[in-house]
Amino acid sequence: MALRAASILPSAISVHKEGKLNSSLKESSFNGAFVSKNVKSDFSSLVIGTKELRRKSSFGPIRAQTATVAPSVTDATQDGKKTLRKGTVIITGASSGLGLATAKALADTQKWHIIMACRNFLKAEKAAKSVGITKENYTVMHLDLSSLDSVRQFVDTFRRSGRPLDALVCNAAIYLPTAKEPTYTADGFELSVGTNHLGHFLLSRLLLDDLQKSDFPQKRLIIVGSITGNTNTLAGNVPPKANLGDLRGLAGGLNGLNSSAMIDGGEFDGAKAYKDSKVCNMLTMQEFHRRYHEETGVTFSSLYPGCIATTGLFREHIPLFRILFPPFQKYITKGYVSEEEAGNRLAQVVTDTSLTKSGVYWSWNKNSASFENQLSQEASDAEKARKLWEVSEKLVGLA
Ligand code: LMG
Ligand code: NDP
Ligand code: PMR
C-alpha cells in the first residue's frame, strides 16, 4: 500500500524513543517498567501531573486535528492528496474503565468507528453517551465472553454489518479476588480464565480472517496484559503469584469436576486465576505473532497501561481495598494512571505509526513515553505459549 504512514495520523508523534530507552534500561522494575538508572534514583518523578501527561502524551495533540473522513480506504481529495477512510475497531468491554476511555480517545480523533463489544447493551449505550462519544462514531454490539456461543454470534453479527475490521482490542476482563469457590462460564470453564483468556482466544482466532482481509495500511490485534502477571516485577510478586505450571488443569477442561478449576491444577484462588489469565493473554499475543505476523501483516501487541486503580475491575474487592488502593498507588507505588491517560495509551497502540512492531509488550515511562518492556520468564516462554495455544484451541472447539 503506497500510503504514507503520516496519512494515518498526521499529528506530531514524537515522544517515542524506544531505541534510546532500551539502550539505557536496567533490569530493575518498579513501575511496570524496566527503568533507567536516573529514573530509578527519583521515584517521585515516576508520576507527573495530568496536565503534563496530556501535553507529553503523543496521543494528545491528535484530538486537536481536524479529521478527514473518507468513505473508501483511500480517496483522492480536491488537492489530489490521498486520505484514509475511517478505521473500524472492535473493543471488548468498552462499557467502562480502560475500554471506554480508549473508545473515547479514538472517537475524538474522528478517524475511527468503534464497535463497543459489550455484555450489557444498555450500560454500554449510557457509557458512550456519558463520555460524549457521538452517534456516528460508535455501534454497540452484544458480546458475552463467558459464552462461546455468544462469541460466535458476535462474529456473525459483526460480519453481517458489512464493516471491514482494521483493529481488534481484547480488553474486557473480570477479577474475582474474594471468591471462595470457583464459578463457571456457560461452557463450564472457570470464569476468570474462561472470560479473559478463552473467550478472547476464540474471538481473536475467528476475527483474524477479517483483519487479514482489511485493506487498511496497518492492521492490529491487541490483547491487554498486566504487570501483575509478570513475576519479574515487584507487583508481580505480591501473593498469590501467577503460575501456569504444566497446564494440567487447563488441559483437563478447567471445570472443577474431573479437573482443577486452576490452570496449574492447584486449589482455586480468584486472584491467582486473574493473574494466570493475564499471562495467557500475553503468551497468546506472542504465539499469534510467531504464527501469523509474516503471513498476514497484522501487528500483534500487548501492553500494561499503568495502574488504573479507579476502574470497575476492583468491584468485587472488599470495600476497604477499594478505598485504600487508589491512594496507595498514587502516593506509595506511584504506578497510578487516570482512566483518560490509560485510554490514550491503549489508543496509541491502536493507531500510532511508531508502534507498528509486532510481538511487543508495551509500557510507558514517567514521561508517558512508550517503550518495549520485557516479560517475565513464564510470560515469554515460547514452548508454554505453543502448548497453551494447542490446549486452548481444543477447549474452544477449533481443533
Ligand atoms: C491477596 O492478599 C489475597 O490473599 C487474595 O485473596 C487476593 O485478594 C489478592 O491480589 C489480591 O490479595 C494480598 C495481600 C498479601 O496483600 C495485601 O493485601 C497487602 C496489605 C498489607 C500491606 C502492608 C503494607 C503496605 C503499606 C502501605 C500502606 C497503605 C495502605 C494501602 C493498602 C492497600 C492495599 C494494596 O500480601 C502480602 O503477603 C504482603 C506482602 C507483599 C509484599 C510483596 C512484595 C514481594 C517482594 C518480592 C521481591 C521480589 C523482587 C522482585 C523484583 C524484580 C526485580 C528484578
Ligand atoms: P473494568 O471492570 O472497568 O472493565 C472491564 C470491562 O470488561 C467491562 O466493560 C466489563 O463489562 C467487561 N466484561 C467483563 N466480563 C465480560 C464478559 N463476560 N463479556 C463481555 N465483557 C465483559 O476494568 P478495567 O478497565 O480496569 O480493565 C480493562 C482491562 O485492563 C482488563 O483486561 C484488565 O486486565 C486490564 N488492566 C487493568 C488494570 C487496572 O489497574 N485497572 C491494570 C492492568 C491491566 P461490564 O461493564 O458489563 O461489567
Ligand atoms: Mg499492586 C510497586 C508497584 C506496584 C504496582 C505498579 C502495582 C500494580 N502494585 C504494586 C505494588 C504492590 N501491590 C505492593 C507492594 C502490594 C502489597 C501491599 C500490592 C498489593 C496489591 C493488591 C492486594 N496490588 C494489587 C492488589 C490487587 O488486588 C490488584 C491485583 O492484583 O489485581 C489482580 C493489585 C494491583 N497492583 C498493581 C496493579 C496494576 C494491580 C491491579 C490490576 C491488574 O493487574 O490488572
XYZ file of C-alpha atoms and ligand atoms in Angstrom:
547
model
C 0.000 0.000 0.000
C 1.544 3.199 -1.121
C 0.013 5.177 1.686
C 2.357 7.223 3.723
C 2.398 6.484 7.400
C 1.755 10.101 8.130
C -1.596 9.954 6.434
C -2.936 7.749 9.211
C -2.149 10.123 11.990
C -0.738 13.319 10.653
C -0.081 14.881 14.004
C 3.240 15.174 15.691
C 4.097 11.762 17.003
C 7.384 12.385 18.528
C 7.956 11.201 22.005
C 8.882 7.589 21.386
C 12.483 6.977 22.000
C 12.447 3.232 22.163
C 15.923 2.726 20.865
C 17.398 5.246 23.217
C 15.449 3.985 26.176
C 16.259 0.386 25.590
C 19.942 1.016 25.471
C 19.879 2.515 28.931
C 17.473 0.099 30.539
C 18.419 -1.668 33.700
C 16.685 -4.788 34.925
C 15.127 -3.190 37.898
C 11.439 -2.916 37.729
C 9.177 -0.868 39.904
C 6.536 0.797 37.869
C 5.976 -1.989 35.394
C 8.869 -0.584 33.554
C 12.456 -1.515 33.460
C 13.576 1.915 34.405
C 16.874 3.551 33.667
C 19.256 4.398 36.461
C 18.446 8.085 36.519
C 14.731 7.385 36.611
C 15.209 4.890 39.395
C 17.017 7.346 41.563
C 13.938 9.514 41.739
C 10.724 7.588 42.283
C 8.705 10.722 42.733
C 9.437 11.596 39.147
C 7.683 8.438 38.047
C 4.460 10.353 38.406
C 3.711 13.627 36.744
C 0.634 15.806 36.733
C -2.231 15.060 34.423
C -1.739 18.289 32.540
C 1.831 17.437 31.875
C 0.859 13.941 30.863
C -1.617 15.299 28.405
C 0.989 17.525 26.916
C 3.560 14.781 26.714
C 1.316 12.029 25.510
C 1.885 11.559 21.831
C -1.805 10.906 21.506
C -2.890 14.203 22.980
C -2.303 16.519 20.072
C -4.256 14.306 17.712
C -7.509 15.471 19.202
C -6.909 18.990 18.102
C -6.605 17.961 14.473
C -9.410 18.418 12.036
C -10.124 14.966 10.761
C -10.659 13.929 7.200
C -13.171 11.164 6.813
C -13.221 9.334 3.539
C -15.600 6.574 2.530
C -13.170 4.102 0.963
C -9.696 3.158 2.043
C -8.116 5.913 0.032
C -9.921 8.688 -1.672
C -8.480 11.445 -3.752
C -9.346 14.856 -2.353
C -9.588 18.036 -4.402
C -5.959 18.898 -3.946
C -5.001 15.440 -5.206
C -3.794 14.109 -1.865
C -4.979 10.713 -0.726
C -6.762 10.392 2.560
C -7.645 7.366 4.558
C -11.155 6.079 5.256
C -12.317 5.778 8.839
C -10.930 2.719 10.553
C -13.166 0.227 12.310
C -12.016 -1.037 15.680
C -13.707 -3.603 17.911
C -13.100 -3.012 21.618
C -14.318 -5.660 24.053
C -15.517 -4.395 27.431
C -15.863 -0.831 26.180
C -18.635 -0.110 28.685
C -16.284 1.024 31.430
C -12.737 1.745 32.558
C -9.923 1.345 30.087
C -12.127 0.150 27.229
C -14.437 3.148 27.483
C -11.547 5.606 27.782
C -9.909 4.082 24.710
C -13.173 4.266 22.770
C -13.451 7.927 23.730
C -9.858 8.719 22.739
C -10.276 7.057 19.340
C -13.719 8.549 18.705
C -12.351 12.023 19.406
C -9.912 11.697 16.511
C -12.906 11.331 14.141
C -10.825 8.707 12.353
C -12.302 5.599 13.938
C -15.672 3.930 14.195
C -15.800 1.974 17.426
C -17.654 -1.287 17.789
C -18.298 -1.490 21.502
C -18.438 -5.248 22.124
C -20.239 -5.436 25.446
C -22.306 -7.834 27.521
C -24.667 -5.141 28.771
C -26.160 -3.219 25.865
C -27.872 -0.507 27.897
C -24.837 0.105 30.101
C -22.659 0.472 27.007
C -25.068 2.951 25.376
C -25.215 5.010 28.551
C -21.444 4.874 28.950
C -20.873 6.107 25.395
C -23.264 8.996 25.981
C -21.782 9.845 29.366
C -18.324 10.443 27.919
C -19.659 12.228 24.848
C -18.925 9.728 22.088
C -21.088 10.890 19.227
C -23.548 8.601 17.485
C -21.796 8.343 14.141
C -18.620 7.167 15.846
C -19.837 4.016 17.579
C -22.060 0.950 17.446
C -22.819 -1.266 20.423
C -22.848 -5.000 19.650
C -23.643 -7.666 22.158
C -20.780 -9.903 23.266
C -20.618 -12.067 26.355
C -17.134 -13.510 26.504
C -18.210 -16.057 29.090
C -20.151 -17.938 26.423
C -18.517 -19.389 23.314
C -21.898 -19.302 21.550
C -22.115 -15.605 22.214
C -18.608 -15.098 20.811
C -19.565 -16.896 17.611
C -22.821 -14.947 17.371
C -20.975 -11.693 17.809
C -18.597 -12.551 14.968
C -21.616 -13.337 12.824
C -23.372 -10.082 13.678
C -20.218 -8.102 13.036
C -19.731 -9.734 9.640
C -23.330 -9.023 8.706
C -22.763 -5.344 9.454
C -20.596 -5.259 6.338
C -17.863 -3.254 8.009
C -14.230 -4.059 7.438
C -12.162 -4.886 10.518
C -8.988 -2.862 10.958
C -8.190 -3.353 14.646
C -9.325 -5.646 17.430
C -8.747 -4.791 21.082
C -9.210 -7.647 23.564
C -9.717 -5.560 26.690
C -12.580 -6.967 28.761
C -11.748 -8.789 31.972
C -13.117 -9.856 35.303
C -11.290 -10.147 38.587
C -12.761 -12.188 41.455
C -10.324 -11.737 44.353
C -12.760 -12.541 47.134
C -14.439 -15.613 45.639
C -14.104 -18.644 47.871
C -15.362 -21.099 45.293
C -14.951 -21.091 41.542
C -17.793 -20.058 39.252
C -18.064 -21.122 35.626
C -18.764 -19.904 32.117
C -21.643 -21.232 30.027
C -19.215 -23.838 28.694
C -18.033 -24.904 32.129
C -14.654 -23.176 32.346
C -13.550 -21.329 35.482
C -14.998 -17.845 34.966
C -11.903 -15.595 35.016
C -9.733 -17.656 32.686
C -12.811 -18.634 30.662
C -13.712 -14.981 30.071
C -10.371 -13.198 29.999
C -8.459 -15.830 28.039
C -10.650 -18.451 26.366
C -13.411 -16.075 25.217
C -10.831 -13.729 23.724
C -8.868 -16.633 22.270
C -11.876 -17.782 20.248
C -12.847 -14.224 19.297
C -9.410 -13.292 18.037
C -8.881 -16.574 16.209
C -12.178 -16.107 14.353
C -11.604 -12.436 13.569
C -8.046 -12.870 12.303
C -9.524 -13.690 8.890
C -11.439 -10.416 8.885
C -8.363 -8.428 9.903
C -6.397 -10.088 7.159
C -8.995 -9.090 4.586
C -8.920 -5.438 5.560
C -7.254 -3.052 3.128
C -6.201 -0.710 5.909
C -2.478 0.049 5.858
C -1.987 -1.103 9.437
C -3.999 -3.859 10.969
C -3.633 -4.590 14.632
C -4.688 -7.182 17.173
C -4.131 -6.072 20.747
C -4.556 -8.153 23.895
C -4.356 -6.208 27.155
C -1.832 -7.696 29.596
C -0.704 -6.628 33.055
C 2.231 -6.143 35.328
C 0.622 -8.386 37.937
C 1.112 -11.424 35.676
C 4.817 -10.654 35.351
C 6.906 -12.050 38.186
C 9.948 -10.043 37.076
C 8.338 -7.017 38.786
C 7.540 -6.139 42.385
C 3.810 -6.012 41.646
C 4.019 -9.479 40.107
C 5.494 -10.807 43.345
C 2.581 -9.838 45.560
C 0.959 -13.139 46.509
C -0.686 -15.073 45.013
C 1.710 -15.145 42.074
C 0.797 -16.150 38.549
C 1.933 -19.616 37.576
C 0.513 -21.799 34.800
C 2.541 -24.851 35.825
C 2.309 -27.564 33.198
C -1.245 -26.514 32.214
C -2.732 -29.720 33.595
C -5.880 -28.028 34.918
C -6.494 -26.269 31.620
C -5.872 -29.455 29.671
C -8.456 -31.140 31.908
C -11.079 -28.529 30.955
C -10.793 -26.165 33.943
C -14.151 -27.408 35.126
C -13.595 -28.243 38.782
C -15.136 -31.684 38.256
C -12.683 -34.115 36.755
C -10.019 -31.413 36.737
C -8.969 -28.434 38.798
C -10.536 -25.017 38.153
C -6.992 -23.609 38.065
C -4.670 -23.786 35.072
C -1.828 -25.295 37.106
C -4.113 -27.877 38.677
C -3.997 -26.294 42.156
C -6.589 -25.093 44.649
C -8.938 -22.346 43.462
C -7.715 -18.789 44.125
C -9.570 -15.999 42.344
C -6.708 -13.510 42.381
C -4.313 -16.095 41.001
C -6.819 -17.115 38.315
C -6.928 -13.492 37.117
C -3.141 -13.172 37.061
C -2.871 -16.530 35.262
C -5.382 -15.273 32.695
C -3.190 -12.219 32.041
C -0.175 -14.490 31.477
C -2.333 -16.381 28.951
C -3.195 -13.068 27.254
C 0.469 -12.130 26.905
C 1.512 -15.610 25.728
C -1.339 -15.678 23.193
C -0.241 -12.362 21.687
C 3.282 -13.728 21.164
C 2.064 -17.007 19.703
C -0.163 -15.062 17.257
C 2.918 -13.088 16.282
C 5.006 -16.200 15.675
C 2.292 -17.965 13.699
C 0.688 -15.155 11.742
C 2.627 -11.920 11.618
C 4.590 -12.655 8.449
C 1.706 -14.330 6.685
C -0.936 -11.703 7.462
C 0.974 -8.490 8.086
C -1.118 -7.958 11.213
C 0.686 -6.315 14.139
C 0.133 -8.219 17.382
C 0.676 -6.287 20.617
C 0.099 -6.401 24.340
C 0.554 -3.731 26.977
C 0.497 -2.721 30.598
C -1.357 0.608 30.588
C -0.398 1.538 34.164
C -2.357 1.013 37.363
C -5.844 2.402 36.746
C -6.885 1.991 40.354
C -10.353 3.517 39.951
C -11.936 1.179 37.412
C -14.691 -1.390 37.798
C -12.085 -4.160 37.840
C -11.986 -3.962 41.623
C -15.761 -4.064 42.097
C -15.595 -7.492 43.763
C -12.830 -6.496 46.150
C -13.560 -5.639 49.795
C -14.666 -2.026 50.347
C -11.542 -1.183 52.363
C -9.355 -2.231 49.450
C -11.344 -0.072 47.067
C -10.845 2.933 49.347
C -7.135 2.406 50.025
C -5.963 1.115 46.652
C -6.072 4.418 44.679
C -4.122 6.467 47.279
C -1.707 3.552 47.766
C -0.958 3.503 44.043
C -0.899 7.290 43.754
C 1.327 8.150 46.674
C 3.255 4.985 47.538
C 3.954 2.906 44.436
C 3.353 5.870 42.104
C 2.119 3.438 39.496
C -1.288 5.153 39.258
C -2.673 6.451 35.977
C -6.029 8.035 35.265
C -8.534 6.271 33.039
C -8.081 9.042 30.485
C -4.317 8.651 30.352
C -4.557 4.854 30.182
C -7.112 5.217 27.353
C -4.713 7.445 25.439
C -2.003 4.833 25.859
C -4.101 1.997 24.522
C -5.317 4.254 21.706
C -1.674 4.802 20.764
C -1.194 1.052 20.490
C -4.184 1.004 18.108
C -3.117 3.859 15.830
C 0.311 5.299 16.483
C 2.546 4.860 13.474
C 5.595 4.420 15.661
C 4.123 1.391 17.421
C 3.963 -0.921 14.420
C 6.423 -3.513 15.670
C 4.686 -6.838 16.217
C 5.113 -9.171 19.193
C 5.759 -6.339 21.655
C 4.516 -5.799 25.234
C 4.320 -2.003 25.543
C 4.714 0.011 28.713
C 5.153 3.714 29.443
C 7.794 5.542 31.426
C 7.435 8.513 33.739
C 7.232 10.913 30.805
C 4.451 8.854 29.336
C 6.697 7.747 26.512
C 6.162 4.206 25.321
C 8.856 1.546 25.323
C 9.138 -2.168 24.682
C 9.015 -3.861 28.040
C 10.375 -7.250 28.992
C 8.035 -10.009 30.053
C 8.730 -12.457 32.868
C 10.295 -15.786 32.051
C 6.958 -17.570 32.133
C 5.121 -14.885 30.161
C 7.732 -15.161 27.385
C 8.125 -18.941 27.363
C 7.638 -19.933 23.709
C 7.097 -23.607 24.477
C 4.402 -22.767 27.025
C 2.780 -20.398 24.536
C 2.611 -23.160 21.948
C 1.113 -25.603 24.417
C -1.371 -23.014 25.682
C -2.437 -22.358 22.090
C -2.981 -26.040 21.356
C -4.883 -26.766 24.557
C -6.995 -23.611 24.163
C -7.983 -24.403 20.591
C -9.263 -27.782 21.701
C -11.307 -26.222 24.521
C -12.968 -23.624 22.294
C -13.709 -26.142 19.556
C -11.223 -25.023 16.923
C -9.210 -28.238 16.881
C -4.164 -11.479 48.483
O -3.531 -10.895 49.536
C -5.397 -12.231 48.985
O -4.973 -13.300 49.723
C -6.189 -12.719 47.784
O -7.386 -13.281 48.195
C -6.450 -11.600 46.836
O -7.325 -10.659 47.379
C -5.144 -10.937 46.473
O -4.072 -9.584 44.908
C -5.287 -9.811 45.522
O -4.523 -10.455 47.619
C -2.574 -9.993 49.171
C -2.012 -9.431 50.428
C -0.845 -10.270 50.803
O -1.610 -8.114 50.188
C -2.261 -7.155 50.872
O -3.448 -7.149 50.928
C -1.385 -6.184 51.454
C -1.921 -5.462 52.595
C -0.891 -5.176 53.608
C 0.119 -4.231 53.155
C 1.068 -3.782 54.090
C 1.964 -2.642 53.875
C 1.826 -1.712 52.812
C 1.990 -0.297 53.199
C 1.058 0.590 52.510
C 0.160 1.374 53.368
C -1.024 1.897 52.655
C -2.192 1.015 52.731
C -2.736 0.649 51.381
C -3.038 -0.832 51.231
C -3.825 -1.083 50.018
C -3.664 -2.480 49.560
C -2.740 -2.600 48.469
O 0.309 -9.617 50.540
C 1.369 -9.898 51.349
O 1.650 -11.013 51.643
C 2.100 -8.717 51.817
C 3.455 -8.728 51.335
C 3.546 -8.229 49.994
C 4.910 -7.945 49.610
C 5.162 -8.360 48.246
C 6.461 -7.984 47.833
C 7.236 -9.118 47.413
C 8.547 -8.675 47.061
C 9.313 -9.730 46.464
C 10.520 -9.186 45.926
C 10.790 -9.751 44.644
C 11.652 -8.897 43.894
C 11.287 -8.833 42.506
C 11.866 -7.683 41.855
C 12.244 -7.956 40.492
C 13.410 -7.114 40.099
C 14.166 -7.668 39.001
P -13.448 -2.601 34.129
O -14.098 -3.556 35.049
O -13.726 -1.163 34.266
O -13.748 -3.013 32.638
C -13.860 -4.350 32.252
C -14.820 -4.487 31.117
O -14.935 -5.859 30.764
C -16.227 -4.004 31.447
O -16.698 -3.280 30.352
C -16.993 -5.287 31.618
O -18.363 -5.189 31.288
C -16.287 -6.151 30.598
N -16.599 -7.565 30.786
C -16.486 -8.301 31.910
N -16.933 -9.534 31.690
C -17.367 -9.592 30.413
C -17.951 -10.592 29.612
N -18.234 -11.797 30.085
N -18.253 -10.298 28.337
C -18.007 -9.073 27.848
N -17.468 -8.090 28.556
C -17.144 -8.345 29.829
O -11.867 -2.893 34.284
P -10.593 -2.205 33.576
O -10.988 -1.163 32.643
O -9.636 -1.909 34.637
O -9.998 -3.452 32.781
C -9.779 -3.427 31.407
C -8.540 -4.235 31.062
O -7.402 -3.608 31.638
C -8.535 -5.662 31.583
O -8.026 -6.504 30.587
C -7.582 -5.604 32.762
O -6.971 -6.856 32.972
C -6.597 -4.588 32.255
N -5.765 -3.951 33.257
C -6.320 -3.145 34.219
C -5.519 -2.538 35.153
C -6.080 -1.659 36.211
O -5.280 -1.207 37.027
N -7.369 -1.416 36.258
C -4.068 -2.709 35.118
C -3.596 -3.569 34.078
C -4.424 -4.137 33.174
P -19.456 -4.576 32.304
O -19.297 -3.090 32.203
O -20.719 -5.064 31.759
O -19.126 -5.099 33.655
Mg -0.250 -3.966 43.489
C 5.395 -1.453 43.120
C 4.474 -1.168 42.348
C 3.152 -1.783 42.237
C 2.390 -1.658 41.117
C 2.737 -0.910 39.860
C 1.184 -2.374 41.349
C 0.167 -2.518 40.407
N 1.198 -2.905 42.613
C 2.413 -2.563 43.200
C 2.830 -2.934 44.479
C 2.084 -3.576 45.449
N 0.811 -4.010 45.278
C 2.527 -3.890 46.799
C 3.860 -3.548 47.351
C 1.477 -4.517 47.416
C 1.428 -5.072 48.818
C 0.983 -4.043 49.710
C 0.399 -4.590 46.458
C -0.850 -5.164 46.723
C -1.835 -5.311 45.769
C -3.107 -5.963 45.931
C -3.679 -6.583 47.151
N -1.735 -4.869 44.451
C -2.838 -5.251 43.811
C -3.693 -5.897 44.683
C -4.851 -6.273 43.924
O -5.846 -6.857 44.317
C -4.629 -5.859 42.493
C -4.454 -7.115 41.706
O -3.543 -7.869 41.875
O -5.326 -7.364 40.777
C -5.043 -8.569 40.076
C -3.327 -5.120 42.514
C -2.621 -4.424 41.539
N -1.389 -3.861 41.743
C -0.989 -3.217 40.604
C -1.995 -3.376 39.622
C -1.940 -2.826 38.231
C -2.992 -4.120 40.191
C -4.295 -4.491 39.541
C -4.682 -4.706 38.282
C -4.164 -5.660 37.275
O -3.151 -6.265 37.296
O -4.844 -5.714 36.339
